[in-house]
Every structure is written in C-alpha cells, then in structure tokens.
CSV table of C-alpha atoms in Angstrom, one decimal:
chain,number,residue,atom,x,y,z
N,1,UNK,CA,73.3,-23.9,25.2
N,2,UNK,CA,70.2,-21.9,25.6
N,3,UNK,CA,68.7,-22.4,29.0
N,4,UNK,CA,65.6,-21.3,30.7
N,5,UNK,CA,64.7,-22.1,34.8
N,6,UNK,CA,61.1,-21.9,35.2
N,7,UNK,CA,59.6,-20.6,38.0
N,8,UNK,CA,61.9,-20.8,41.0
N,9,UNK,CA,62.3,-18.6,43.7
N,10,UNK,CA,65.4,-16.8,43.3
N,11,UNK,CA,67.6,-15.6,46.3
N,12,UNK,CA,70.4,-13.7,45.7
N,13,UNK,CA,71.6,-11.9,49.1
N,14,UNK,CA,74.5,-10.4,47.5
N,15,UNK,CA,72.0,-7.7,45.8
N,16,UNK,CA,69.2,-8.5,48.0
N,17,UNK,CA,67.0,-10.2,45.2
N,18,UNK,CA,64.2,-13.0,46.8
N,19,UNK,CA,61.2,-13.0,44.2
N,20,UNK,CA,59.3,-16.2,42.0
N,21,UNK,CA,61.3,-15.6,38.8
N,22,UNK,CA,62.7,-17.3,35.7
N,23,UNK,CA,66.2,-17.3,34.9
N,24,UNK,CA,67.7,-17.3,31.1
N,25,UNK,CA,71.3,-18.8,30.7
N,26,UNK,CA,72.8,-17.8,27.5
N,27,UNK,CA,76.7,-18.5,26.6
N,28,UNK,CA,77.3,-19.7,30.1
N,29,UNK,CA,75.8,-16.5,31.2
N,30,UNK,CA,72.4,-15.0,32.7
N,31,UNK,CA,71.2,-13.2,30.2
N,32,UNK,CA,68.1,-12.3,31.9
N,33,UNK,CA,66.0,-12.7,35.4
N,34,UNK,CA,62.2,-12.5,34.8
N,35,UNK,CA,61.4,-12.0,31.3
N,36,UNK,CA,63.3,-14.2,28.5
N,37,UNK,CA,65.5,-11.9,26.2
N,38,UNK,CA,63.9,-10.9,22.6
N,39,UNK,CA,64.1,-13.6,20.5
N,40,UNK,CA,65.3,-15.9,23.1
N,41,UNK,CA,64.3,-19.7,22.3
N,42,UNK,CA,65.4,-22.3,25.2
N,43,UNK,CA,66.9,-25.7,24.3
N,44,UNK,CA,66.4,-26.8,27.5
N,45,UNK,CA,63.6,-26.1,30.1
N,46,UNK,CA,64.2,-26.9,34.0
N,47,UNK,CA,60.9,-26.5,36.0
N,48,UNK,CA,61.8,-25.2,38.9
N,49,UNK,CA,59.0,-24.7,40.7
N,50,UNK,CA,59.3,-25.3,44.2
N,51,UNK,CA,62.8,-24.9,44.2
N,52,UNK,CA,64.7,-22.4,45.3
N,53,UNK,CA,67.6,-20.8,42.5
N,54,UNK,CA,70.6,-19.3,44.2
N,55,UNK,CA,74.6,-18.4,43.4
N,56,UNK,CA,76.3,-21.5,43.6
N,57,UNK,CA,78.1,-22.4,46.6
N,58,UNK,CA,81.3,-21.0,47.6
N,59,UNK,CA,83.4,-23.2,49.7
N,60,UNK,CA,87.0,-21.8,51.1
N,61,UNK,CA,88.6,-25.4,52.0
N,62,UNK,CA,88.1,-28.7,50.2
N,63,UNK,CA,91.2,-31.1,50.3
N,64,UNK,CA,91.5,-32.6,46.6
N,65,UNK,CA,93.9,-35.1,47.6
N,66,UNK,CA,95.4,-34.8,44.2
N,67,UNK,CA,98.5,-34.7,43.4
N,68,UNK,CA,99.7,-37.3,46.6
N,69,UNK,CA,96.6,-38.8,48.4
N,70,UNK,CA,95.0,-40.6,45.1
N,71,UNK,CA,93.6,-43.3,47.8
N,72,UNK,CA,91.8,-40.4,49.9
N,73,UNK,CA,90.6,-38.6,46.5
N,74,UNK,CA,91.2,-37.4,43.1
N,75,UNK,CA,90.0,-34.0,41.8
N,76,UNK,CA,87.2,-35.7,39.5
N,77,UNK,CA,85.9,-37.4,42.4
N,78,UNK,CA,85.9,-34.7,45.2
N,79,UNK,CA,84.6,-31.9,42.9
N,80,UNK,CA,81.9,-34.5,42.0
N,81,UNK,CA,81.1,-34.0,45.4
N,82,UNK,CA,80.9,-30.7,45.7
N,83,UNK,CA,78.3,-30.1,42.8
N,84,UNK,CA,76.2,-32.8,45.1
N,85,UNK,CA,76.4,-30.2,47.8
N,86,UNK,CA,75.2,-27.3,45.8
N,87,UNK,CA,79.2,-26.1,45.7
N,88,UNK,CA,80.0,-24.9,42.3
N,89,UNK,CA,83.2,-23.0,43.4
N,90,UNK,CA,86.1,-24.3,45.9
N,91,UNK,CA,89.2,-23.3,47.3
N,92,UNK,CA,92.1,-26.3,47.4
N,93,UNK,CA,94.7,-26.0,50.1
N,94,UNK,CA,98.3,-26.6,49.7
N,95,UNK,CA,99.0,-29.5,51.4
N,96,UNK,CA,99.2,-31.9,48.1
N,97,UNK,CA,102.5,-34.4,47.4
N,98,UNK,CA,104.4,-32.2,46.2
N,99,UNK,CA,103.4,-29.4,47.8
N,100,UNK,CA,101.4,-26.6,46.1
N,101,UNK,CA,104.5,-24.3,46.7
N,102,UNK,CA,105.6,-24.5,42.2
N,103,UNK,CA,103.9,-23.4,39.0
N,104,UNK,CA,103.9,-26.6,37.9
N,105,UNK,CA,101.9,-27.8,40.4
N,106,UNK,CA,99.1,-25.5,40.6
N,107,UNK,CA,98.8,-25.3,36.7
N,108,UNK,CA,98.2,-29.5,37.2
N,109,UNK,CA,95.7,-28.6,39.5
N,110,UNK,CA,94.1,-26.1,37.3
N,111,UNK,CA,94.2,-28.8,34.1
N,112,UNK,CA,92.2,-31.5,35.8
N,113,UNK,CA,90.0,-29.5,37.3
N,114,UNK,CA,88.7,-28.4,33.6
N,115,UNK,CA,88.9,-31.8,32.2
N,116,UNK,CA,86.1,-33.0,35.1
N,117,UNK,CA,84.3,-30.0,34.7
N,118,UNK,CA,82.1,-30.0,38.0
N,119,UNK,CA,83.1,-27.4,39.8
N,120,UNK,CA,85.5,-24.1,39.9
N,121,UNK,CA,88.4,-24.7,41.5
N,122,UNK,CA,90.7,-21.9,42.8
N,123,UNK,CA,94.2,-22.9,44.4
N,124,UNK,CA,95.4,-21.9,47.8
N,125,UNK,CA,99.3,-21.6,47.1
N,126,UNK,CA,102.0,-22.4,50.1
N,127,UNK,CA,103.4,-19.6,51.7
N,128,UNK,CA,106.4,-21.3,52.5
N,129,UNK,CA,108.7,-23.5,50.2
N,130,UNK,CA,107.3,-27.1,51.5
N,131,UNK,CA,104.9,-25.7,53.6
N,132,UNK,CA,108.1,-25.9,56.4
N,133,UNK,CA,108.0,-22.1,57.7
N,134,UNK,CA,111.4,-20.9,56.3
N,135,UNK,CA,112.1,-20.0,53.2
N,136,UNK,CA,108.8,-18.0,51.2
N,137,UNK,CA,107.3,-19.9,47.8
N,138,UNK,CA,107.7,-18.3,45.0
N,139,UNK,CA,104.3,-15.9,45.6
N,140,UNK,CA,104.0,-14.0,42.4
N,141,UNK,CA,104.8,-16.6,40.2
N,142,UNK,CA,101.7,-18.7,42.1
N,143,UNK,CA,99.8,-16.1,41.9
N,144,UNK,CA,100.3,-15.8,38.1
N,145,UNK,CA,100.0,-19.1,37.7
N,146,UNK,CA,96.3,-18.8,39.2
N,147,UNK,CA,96.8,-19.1,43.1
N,148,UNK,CA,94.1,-16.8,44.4
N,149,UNK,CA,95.5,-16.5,48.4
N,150,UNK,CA,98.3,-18.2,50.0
N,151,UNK,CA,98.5,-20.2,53.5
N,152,UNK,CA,100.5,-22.8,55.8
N,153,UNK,CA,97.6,-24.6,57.2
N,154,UNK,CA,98.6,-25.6,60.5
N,155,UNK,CA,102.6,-25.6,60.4
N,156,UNK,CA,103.9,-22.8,62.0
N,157,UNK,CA,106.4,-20.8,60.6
N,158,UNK,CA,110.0,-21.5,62.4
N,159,UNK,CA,110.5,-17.9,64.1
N,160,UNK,CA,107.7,-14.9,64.7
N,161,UNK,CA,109.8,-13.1,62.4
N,162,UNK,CA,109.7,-15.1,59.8
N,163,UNK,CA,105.9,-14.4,59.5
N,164,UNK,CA,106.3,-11.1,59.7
N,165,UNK,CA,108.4,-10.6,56.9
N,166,UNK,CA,106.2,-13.1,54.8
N,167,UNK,CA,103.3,-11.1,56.0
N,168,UNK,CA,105.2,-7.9,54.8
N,169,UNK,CA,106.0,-9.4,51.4
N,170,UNK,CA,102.5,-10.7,50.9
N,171,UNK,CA,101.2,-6.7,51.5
N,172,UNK,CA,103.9,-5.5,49.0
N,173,UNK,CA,102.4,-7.2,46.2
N,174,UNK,CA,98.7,-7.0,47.4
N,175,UNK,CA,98.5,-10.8,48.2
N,176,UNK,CA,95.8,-12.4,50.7
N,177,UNK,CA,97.2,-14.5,53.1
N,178,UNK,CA,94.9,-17.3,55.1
N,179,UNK,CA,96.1,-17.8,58.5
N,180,UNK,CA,95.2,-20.9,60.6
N,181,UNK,CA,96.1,-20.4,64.2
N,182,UNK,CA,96.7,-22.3,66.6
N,183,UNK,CA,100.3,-22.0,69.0
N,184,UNK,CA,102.3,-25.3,68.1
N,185,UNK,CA,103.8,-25.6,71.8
N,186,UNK,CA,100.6,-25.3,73.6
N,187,UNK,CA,98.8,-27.7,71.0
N,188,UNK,CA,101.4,-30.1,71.3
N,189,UNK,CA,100.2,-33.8,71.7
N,190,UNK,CA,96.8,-32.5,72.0
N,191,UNK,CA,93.7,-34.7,70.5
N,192,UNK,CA,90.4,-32.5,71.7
N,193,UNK,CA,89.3,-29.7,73.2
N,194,UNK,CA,90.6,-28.8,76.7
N,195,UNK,CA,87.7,-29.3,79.2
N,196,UNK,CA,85.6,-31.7,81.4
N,197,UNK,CA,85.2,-34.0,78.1
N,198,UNK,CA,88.9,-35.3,77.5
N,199,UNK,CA,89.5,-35.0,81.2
N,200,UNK,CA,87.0,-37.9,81.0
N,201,UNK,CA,88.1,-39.6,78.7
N,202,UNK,CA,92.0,-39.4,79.3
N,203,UNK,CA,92.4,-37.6,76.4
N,204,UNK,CA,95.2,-34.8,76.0
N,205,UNK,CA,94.0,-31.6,75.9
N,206,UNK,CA,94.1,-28.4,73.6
N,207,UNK,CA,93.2,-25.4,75.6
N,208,UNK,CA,91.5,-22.7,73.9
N,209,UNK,CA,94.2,-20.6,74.3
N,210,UNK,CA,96.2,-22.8,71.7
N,211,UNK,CA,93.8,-20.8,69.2
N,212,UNK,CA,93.8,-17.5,70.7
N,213,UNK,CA,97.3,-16.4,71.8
N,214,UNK,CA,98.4,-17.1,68.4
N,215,UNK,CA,95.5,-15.0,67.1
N,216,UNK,CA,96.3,-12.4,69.0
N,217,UNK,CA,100.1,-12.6,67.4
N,218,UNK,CA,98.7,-12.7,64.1
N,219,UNK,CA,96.2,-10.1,64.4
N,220,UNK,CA,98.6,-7.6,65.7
N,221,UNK,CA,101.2,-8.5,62.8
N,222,UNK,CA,98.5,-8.4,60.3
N,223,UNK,CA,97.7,-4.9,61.4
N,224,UNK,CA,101.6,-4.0,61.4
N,225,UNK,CA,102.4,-5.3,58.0
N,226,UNK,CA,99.1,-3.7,56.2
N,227,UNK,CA,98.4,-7.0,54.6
N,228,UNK,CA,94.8,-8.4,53.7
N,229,UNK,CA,94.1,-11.8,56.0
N,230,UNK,CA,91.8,-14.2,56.1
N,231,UNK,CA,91.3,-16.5,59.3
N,232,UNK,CA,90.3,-19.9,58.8
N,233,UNK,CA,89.0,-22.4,60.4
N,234,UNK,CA,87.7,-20.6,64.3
N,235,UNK,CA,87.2,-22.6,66.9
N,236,UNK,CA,86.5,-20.7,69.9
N,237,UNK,CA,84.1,-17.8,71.0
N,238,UNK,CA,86.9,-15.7,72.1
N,239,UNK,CA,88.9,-15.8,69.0
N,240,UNK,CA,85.6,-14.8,67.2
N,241,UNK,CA,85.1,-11.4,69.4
N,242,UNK,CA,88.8,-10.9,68.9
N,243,UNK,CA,88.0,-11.1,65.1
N,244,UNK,CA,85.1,-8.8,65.8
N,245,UNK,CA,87.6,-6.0,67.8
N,246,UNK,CA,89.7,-6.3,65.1
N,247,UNK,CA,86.9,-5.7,62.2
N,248,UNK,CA,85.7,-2.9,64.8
N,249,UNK,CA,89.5,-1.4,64.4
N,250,UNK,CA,89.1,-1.8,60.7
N,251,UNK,CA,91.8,-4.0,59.7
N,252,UNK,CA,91.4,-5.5,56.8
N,253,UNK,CA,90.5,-8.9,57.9
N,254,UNK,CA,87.4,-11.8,57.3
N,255,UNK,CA,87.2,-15.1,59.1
N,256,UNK,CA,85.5,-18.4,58.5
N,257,UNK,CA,84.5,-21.4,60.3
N,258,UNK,CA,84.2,-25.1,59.4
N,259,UNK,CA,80.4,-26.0,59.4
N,260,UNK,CA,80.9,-29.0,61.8
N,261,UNK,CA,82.1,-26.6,64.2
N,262,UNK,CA,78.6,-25.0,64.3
N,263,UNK,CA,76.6,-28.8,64.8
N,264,UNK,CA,79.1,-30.7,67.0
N,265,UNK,CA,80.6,-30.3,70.2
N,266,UNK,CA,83.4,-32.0,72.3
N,267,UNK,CA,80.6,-34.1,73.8
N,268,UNK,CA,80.8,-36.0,70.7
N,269,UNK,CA,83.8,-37.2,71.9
N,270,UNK,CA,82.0,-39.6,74.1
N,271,UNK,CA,82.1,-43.0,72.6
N,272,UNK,CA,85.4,-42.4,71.1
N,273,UNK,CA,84.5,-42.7,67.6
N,274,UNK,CA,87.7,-41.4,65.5
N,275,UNK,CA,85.0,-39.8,62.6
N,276,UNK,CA,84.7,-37.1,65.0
N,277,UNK,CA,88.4,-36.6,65.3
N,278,UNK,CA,89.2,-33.2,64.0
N,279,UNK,CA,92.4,-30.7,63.8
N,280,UNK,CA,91.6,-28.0,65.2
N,281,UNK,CA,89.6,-29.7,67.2
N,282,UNK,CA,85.4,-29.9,68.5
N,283,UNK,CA,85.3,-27.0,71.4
N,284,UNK,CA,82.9,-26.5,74.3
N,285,UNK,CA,79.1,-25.9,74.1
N,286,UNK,CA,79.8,-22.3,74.7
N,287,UNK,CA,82.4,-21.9,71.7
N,288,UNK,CA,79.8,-23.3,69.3
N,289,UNK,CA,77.2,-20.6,70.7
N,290,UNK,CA,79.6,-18.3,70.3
N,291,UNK,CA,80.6,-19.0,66.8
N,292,UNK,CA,77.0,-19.2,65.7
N,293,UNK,CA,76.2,-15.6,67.1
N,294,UNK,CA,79.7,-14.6,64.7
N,295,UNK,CA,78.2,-15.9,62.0
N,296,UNK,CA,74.6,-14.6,62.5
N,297,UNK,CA,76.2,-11.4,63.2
N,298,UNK,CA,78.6,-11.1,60.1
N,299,UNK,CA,82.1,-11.1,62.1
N,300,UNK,CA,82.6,-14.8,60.4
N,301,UNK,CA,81.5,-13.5,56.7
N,302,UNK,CA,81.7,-17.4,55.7
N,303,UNK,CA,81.0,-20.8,56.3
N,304,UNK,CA,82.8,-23.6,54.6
N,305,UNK,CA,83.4,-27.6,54.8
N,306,UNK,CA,87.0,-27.8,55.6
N,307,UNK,CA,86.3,-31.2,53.5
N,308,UNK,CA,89.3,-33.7,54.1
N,309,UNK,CA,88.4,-37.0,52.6
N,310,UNK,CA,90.4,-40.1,53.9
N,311,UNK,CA,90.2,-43.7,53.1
N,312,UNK,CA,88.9,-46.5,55.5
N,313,UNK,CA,91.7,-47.6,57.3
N,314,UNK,CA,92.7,-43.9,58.3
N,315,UNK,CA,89.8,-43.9,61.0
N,316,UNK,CA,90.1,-47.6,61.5
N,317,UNK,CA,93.3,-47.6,64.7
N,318,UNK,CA,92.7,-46.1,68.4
N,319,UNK,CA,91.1,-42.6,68.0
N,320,UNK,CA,94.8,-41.2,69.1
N,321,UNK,CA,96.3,-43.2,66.2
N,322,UNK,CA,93.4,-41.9,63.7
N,323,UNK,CA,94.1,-38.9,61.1
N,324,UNK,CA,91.9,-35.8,61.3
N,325,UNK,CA,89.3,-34.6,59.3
N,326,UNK,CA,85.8,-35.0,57.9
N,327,UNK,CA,84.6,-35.6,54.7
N,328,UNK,CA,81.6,-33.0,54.4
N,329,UNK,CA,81.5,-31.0,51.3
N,330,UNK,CA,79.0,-33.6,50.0
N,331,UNK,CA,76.3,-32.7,52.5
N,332,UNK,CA,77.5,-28.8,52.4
N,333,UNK,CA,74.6,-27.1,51.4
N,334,UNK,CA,71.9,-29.7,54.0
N,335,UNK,CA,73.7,-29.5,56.5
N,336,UNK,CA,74.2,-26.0,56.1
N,337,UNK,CA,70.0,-25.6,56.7
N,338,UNK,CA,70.3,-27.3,59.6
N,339,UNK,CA,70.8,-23.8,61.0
N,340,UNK,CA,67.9,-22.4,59.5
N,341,UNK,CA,65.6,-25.6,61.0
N,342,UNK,CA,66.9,-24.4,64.4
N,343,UNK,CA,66.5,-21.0,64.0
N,344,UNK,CA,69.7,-19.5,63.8
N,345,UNK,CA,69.6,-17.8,60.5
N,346,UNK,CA,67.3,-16.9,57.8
N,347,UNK,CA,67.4,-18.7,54.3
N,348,UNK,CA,68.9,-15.4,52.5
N,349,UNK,CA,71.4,-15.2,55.3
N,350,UNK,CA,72.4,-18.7,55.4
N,351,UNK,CA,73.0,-18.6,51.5
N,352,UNK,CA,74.8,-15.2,51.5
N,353,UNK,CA,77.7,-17.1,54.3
N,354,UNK,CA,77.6,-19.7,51.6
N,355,UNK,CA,78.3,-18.4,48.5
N,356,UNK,CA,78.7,-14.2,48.6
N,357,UNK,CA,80.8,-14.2,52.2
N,358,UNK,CA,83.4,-16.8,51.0
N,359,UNK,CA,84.1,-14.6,47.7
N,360,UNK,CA,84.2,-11.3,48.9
N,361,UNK,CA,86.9,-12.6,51.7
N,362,UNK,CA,89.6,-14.0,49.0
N,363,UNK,CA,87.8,-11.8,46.4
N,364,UNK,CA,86.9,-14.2,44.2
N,365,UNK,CA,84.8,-13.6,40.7
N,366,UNK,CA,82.1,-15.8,41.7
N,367,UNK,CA,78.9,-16.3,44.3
N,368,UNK,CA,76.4,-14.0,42.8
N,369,UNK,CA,73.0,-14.5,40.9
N,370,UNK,CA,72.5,-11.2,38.7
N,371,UNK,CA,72.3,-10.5,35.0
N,372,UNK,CA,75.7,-10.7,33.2
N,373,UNK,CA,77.7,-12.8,35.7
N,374,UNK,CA,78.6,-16.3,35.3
N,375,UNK,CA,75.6,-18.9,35.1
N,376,UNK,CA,76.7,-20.6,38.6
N,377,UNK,CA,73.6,-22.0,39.9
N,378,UNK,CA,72.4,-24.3,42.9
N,379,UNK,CA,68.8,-25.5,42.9
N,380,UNK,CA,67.7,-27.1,46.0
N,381,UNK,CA,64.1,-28.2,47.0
N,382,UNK,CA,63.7,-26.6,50.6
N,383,UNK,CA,60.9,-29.3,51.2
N,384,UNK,CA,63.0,-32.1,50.5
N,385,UNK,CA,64.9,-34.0,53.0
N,386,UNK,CA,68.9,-36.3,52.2
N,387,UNK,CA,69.4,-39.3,53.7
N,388,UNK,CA,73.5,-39.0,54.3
N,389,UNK,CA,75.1,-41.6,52.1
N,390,UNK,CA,72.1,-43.2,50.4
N,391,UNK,CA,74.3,-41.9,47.1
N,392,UNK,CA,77.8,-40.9,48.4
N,393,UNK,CA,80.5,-39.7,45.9
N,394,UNK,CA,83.8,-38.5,47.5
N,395,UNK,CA,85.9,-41.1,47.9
N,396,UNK,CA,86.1,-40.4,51.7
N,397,UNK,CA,83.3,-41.8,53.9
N,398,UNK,CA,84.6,-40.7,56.7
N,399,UNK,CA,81.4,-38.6,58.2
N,400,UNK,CA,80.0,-38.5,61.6
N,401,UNK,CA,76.1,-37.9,59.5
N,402,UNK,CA,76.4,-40.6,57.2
N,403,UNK,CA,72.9,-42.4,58.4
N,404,UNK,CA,71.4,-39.0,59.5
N,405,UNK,CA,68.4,-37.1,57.7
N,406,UNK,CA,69.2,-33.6,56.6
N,407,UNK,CA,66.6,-31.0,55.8
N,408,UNK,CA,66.4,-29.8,51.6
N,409,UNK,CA,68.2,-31.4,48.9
N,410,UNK,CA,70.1,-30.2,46.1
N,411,UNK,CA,68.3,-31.0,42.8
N,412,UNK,CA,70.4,-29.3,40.1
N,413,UNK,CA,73.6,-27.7,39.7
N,414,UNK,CA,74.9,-25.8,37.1
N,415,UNK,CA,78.7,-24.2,36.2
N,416,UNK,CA,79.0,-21.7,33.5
N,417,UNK,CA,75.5,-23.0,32.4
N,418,UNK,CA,76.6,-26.1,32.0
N,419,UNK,CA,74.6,-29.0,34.2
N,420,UNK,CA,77.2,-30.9,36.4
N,421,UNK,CA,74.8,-32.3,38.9
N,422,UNK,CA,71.4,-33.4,38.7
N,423,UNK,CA,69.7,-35.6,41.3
C-alpha cells in the first residue's frame, strides 16, 4: 500500500535528521522524506501534524511467554503490546518451555510472530543446552535458524571455564553473546538491594558486588577470548564506569539497562508491594544517578523494558514468595519521556537509546528512519499524556505505574508499512 505521513516532525538520530517533513511508504519501504516520489499517489493519508515520526522502537528484552508460560502471555498478545509502546522490533530471551536451545524452537517462534504481525521479533538463542551452564546449544544451527545473539540470563554457567570456552567458541564463529551478571553465591537468597532499605525491612540483601565481581570476570574473559558482548540488564553505577573503562580500552562491548532501573529505587521497597519485586533487583539512589549519567553519556548505548509479563496470582503471596519481573513494554516509549520531562536527555537522544542504540549493539537491520530502509515507524503526540492501564494489552498487569500519568502517547505504529497500532 501506498502511504503518505503528512506533516510530522521527523527525528531520526541515527543520521541526525529533526525537520517538519512528510514521509512516503512505498512496498513496505520509505520511498521518500520531503517530497512525494514522481507519480506517487497515496492510498492512505495520516496527518501527522503535531506528532512526532521516528524509527520504531528497539527493545533488547521482552519475555513472550510462548512456548511454556501461555497464562503469563502468548506472542500475539505481548507483541500487541509492544506496538502500543511505540516498539516495532524486540529481542525474546531464551527462557521459554522448552528452552530456546533447538531449531525447532526458535523457527516456532519465528512462525507466530508473522502470523500476528505486530512487531519484529528477533530470538535470543541459549547458550547452553537447557540454559543449565554445561554443555553449549547448538550455536550455528540457532543462528541459521534466525537467533541473532545468544545468552543464559541469569544461570550461571557450572565452572569459569566453561564460559570461557563458550565465550571462545562464540568469537570463532563471529557470534554476540549477551551476558547478565550477577555472582550466584553472593546473590544467593537475596530479594533487594543491599543497603539501609532491606536492612529495614528484614529483607535479604544483594550487595552490589553481586553485579560487579562477576563483571569484572566477564569483562576480563570477554577481552581474552576476542568475542563481541553485550551486557544486559546494569544495575549499579560502578558496573557502568567499569563498562565505560572497558569501552575506553576498546573492547568490543555495549551495555543496556532496564528502564525501571532509571525511575525506581530500592525505596520503593517500602510498603512491600511484590510489583516492585525485580531480579536483578532496584539499587540505591546513587546507582540510578549513576546509570542515568551512562546513559546520557553513551556508555549504556540502550535502554530497553526487560518486559516479563506474569499472571495475577504470581504477585499475589508474601513479597519473598512473589516471582520477579515487570510488565512494561506497554508503556515503553511514555515512560521512556519521563526522562526528557526531568531533564535528563534531549528528545533526539532519548529516541536514539531507543531504537538506533539497541540495533547497533546486537547489530540488528532495523531502528532507522532514512530513505530505502524498512517502513518501521512510531508516531507519538509529545503533547499528549497515557493514563497507565486505561487500555492495557499484555496479558501481564503486573506494573508498579498502572494508575500513573505518563507524558506523550503513541498514536500510530507502523511495520514494514503496514499499520499494527493505531490509538
């Protein structure tokens, strides 16, 4: 279909465009930016003025639930939810039932994603056979079978050397690994951030150094095995300088952070309310400052939801009892300008740790607004406000902002042209 947006103003940070400008979708395509094509005649015409027309949304973590978790989410449902956020491409992790460690399941993965349609979804493939830190996955046959990095999440693997030979093989055949870390021994039995907060509240503590002596392992056998790595999922202000040194040192390494990690602290903790209950979890004031200036400075490239959707009676027992996570990728993009409202970030800088930070790290084919690349497009009304779960569409409610008022508000979203979202 022929498509012409009218009159937004178009931001793309990735080639440093910000100008009052039409765009012209042809064959899931932009055709042109400015003046319509020769010959060029629209069926369909979005007036866009007001709004603001940027790449669509890059997100590096949204749990699908599907294959395993159908009562937490399916794919239709969660990618739904992403195109309400203004995400039009997302990165699954591996921790399905069965585990995204075989071709077959990443190619069902792949399959239902097309049928639904609403958003681009790239696999993280297990690095490990069952995600149990022994014995590798089958890597290149993942990656063939369209796995775009490869990870754990948070089970470490069963010796140091194990990782370094998977970290080895991974470089051999020019694979990106994405590391979480945080030391299983010193997190063990931990539910919050180590500090004045859980000493309060008789809670077991994490200390920061959970995240950032098993950094400081990975980092150093990232840098011995020459492979690329991508940290996910910072917590702390020193593990964000110690991805800054190694940046500095230039190893070949990006970072990201989950976006609740730059709104919330462990003060939130107060009151005991298990929607707050995250793994890795809410750190100090200090860490949040410090992970802000990473991402205002470029160390942490990208920002994305770390979306885990769970049903009711997951956050229903003793906050101890509760399973982690938050269910945010539905709010991604206004809660995301919460961080322009308090000044942290311009607009073009907010969107470019969106949508071009998060490709260029896994080195995806996506997250940029220019002539001749795929017709991936967020509209969003800057003026606008969302009231959190006035329309909700994951199947996990399970957010601390449901009931809260969030700057902007997403209006339109296209894929490959195609509208999958409109407000």
């Amino acid at each position: 279909m022929l498509t012409s947006i009218l009159g937004a103003r178009v931001i793309d940070p990735a080639s440093g465009r910000d100008e009052i400008a039409d765009i012209h979708v042809e064959n899931g395509r932009i055709a042109a930016i400015g003046t319509a094509p020769a010959g060029f005649a629209a069926e369909q015409r979005i007036e866009a003025g007001g709004l603001v027309a940027t790449a669509g949304l890059v997100d590096l973590s949204v749990a699908l639930r599907e294959p395993g978790y159908s009562r937490k989410g399916s794919i239709a449902s969660e990618t739904l939810a992403a195109a309400a956020g203004g995400v039009t491409s997302l990165c699954c992790p591996p921790d399905t039932k069965p585990v995204l460690d075989t071709t077959a399941v990443a190619e069902l993965i792949l399959d239902r994603a097309r049928e639904s349609g609403h958003a681009k979804v790239f696999p993280i493939g297990a690095l490990t056979r069952n995600l149990a830190g022994e014995q590798l996955a089958e890597l290149v046959a993942l990656r063939d079978a369209g796995c775009v990095a490869f990870g754990n999440g948070l089970t470490e693997f069963g010796s140091t050397r194990n990782l370094r030979r998977a970290l080895e093989y991974a470089a051999t055949f020019d694979l990106t690994v994405v590391i979480h870390s945080q030391d299983r021994d010193l997190a063990a039995g931990g539910l919050a951030h180590e500090g004045p907060a859980a000493s309060f509240l008789g809670l077991a503590g994490i200390p920061e150094t959970a995240e950032t002596v098993a950094l400081a392992r990975n980092l150093l056998l990232v840098e011995r095995a020459g492979v690329r790595a991508h940290f996910t999922q910072l917590t702390s202000a020193r593990g964000a300088q110690m991805i800054a040194d190694a940046q500095a040192r230039g190893l070949p390494v990006t970072a990201d952070v989950a976006l609740y990690q730059l709104i919330l602290t462990d003060e939130a903790l107060h009151g005991f309310s298990s929607l707050y209950h995250v793994q890795p979890p809410l750190r100090s004031l200090a860490d949040r400052d410090g992970l802000r200036e990473a991402v205002r400075a470029g160390v942490i490239g990208a920002i994305a939801s770390h979306h885990q959707p769970h049903e009711a009676d997951a956050k229903l027992a003793p906050f101890g009892e509760t399973e982690p996570g938050i269910s945010g990728v539905e709010i991604q993009l206004p809660l995301a300008l919460t961080l322009v409202q308090d000044g942290l970030l311009d607009l073009p800088t907010l969107l470019a740790r969106l949508a071009s930070g998060p490709a260029q790290a896994l080195g995806l084919p996506v997250g940029r607004l220019a002539v001749g690349e795929a017709a991936d497009l967020t509209l969003f009304d800057p003026n606008a406000s969302t009231l959190v779960g006035e329309r909700w569409l994951s199947k996990g409610r399970n957010s601390p902002f449901l009931g809260h008022c969030l700057p902007g508000a997403v209006r339109y979203t296209l894929v490959d042209g195609k509208l999958v979202y409109q407000a």
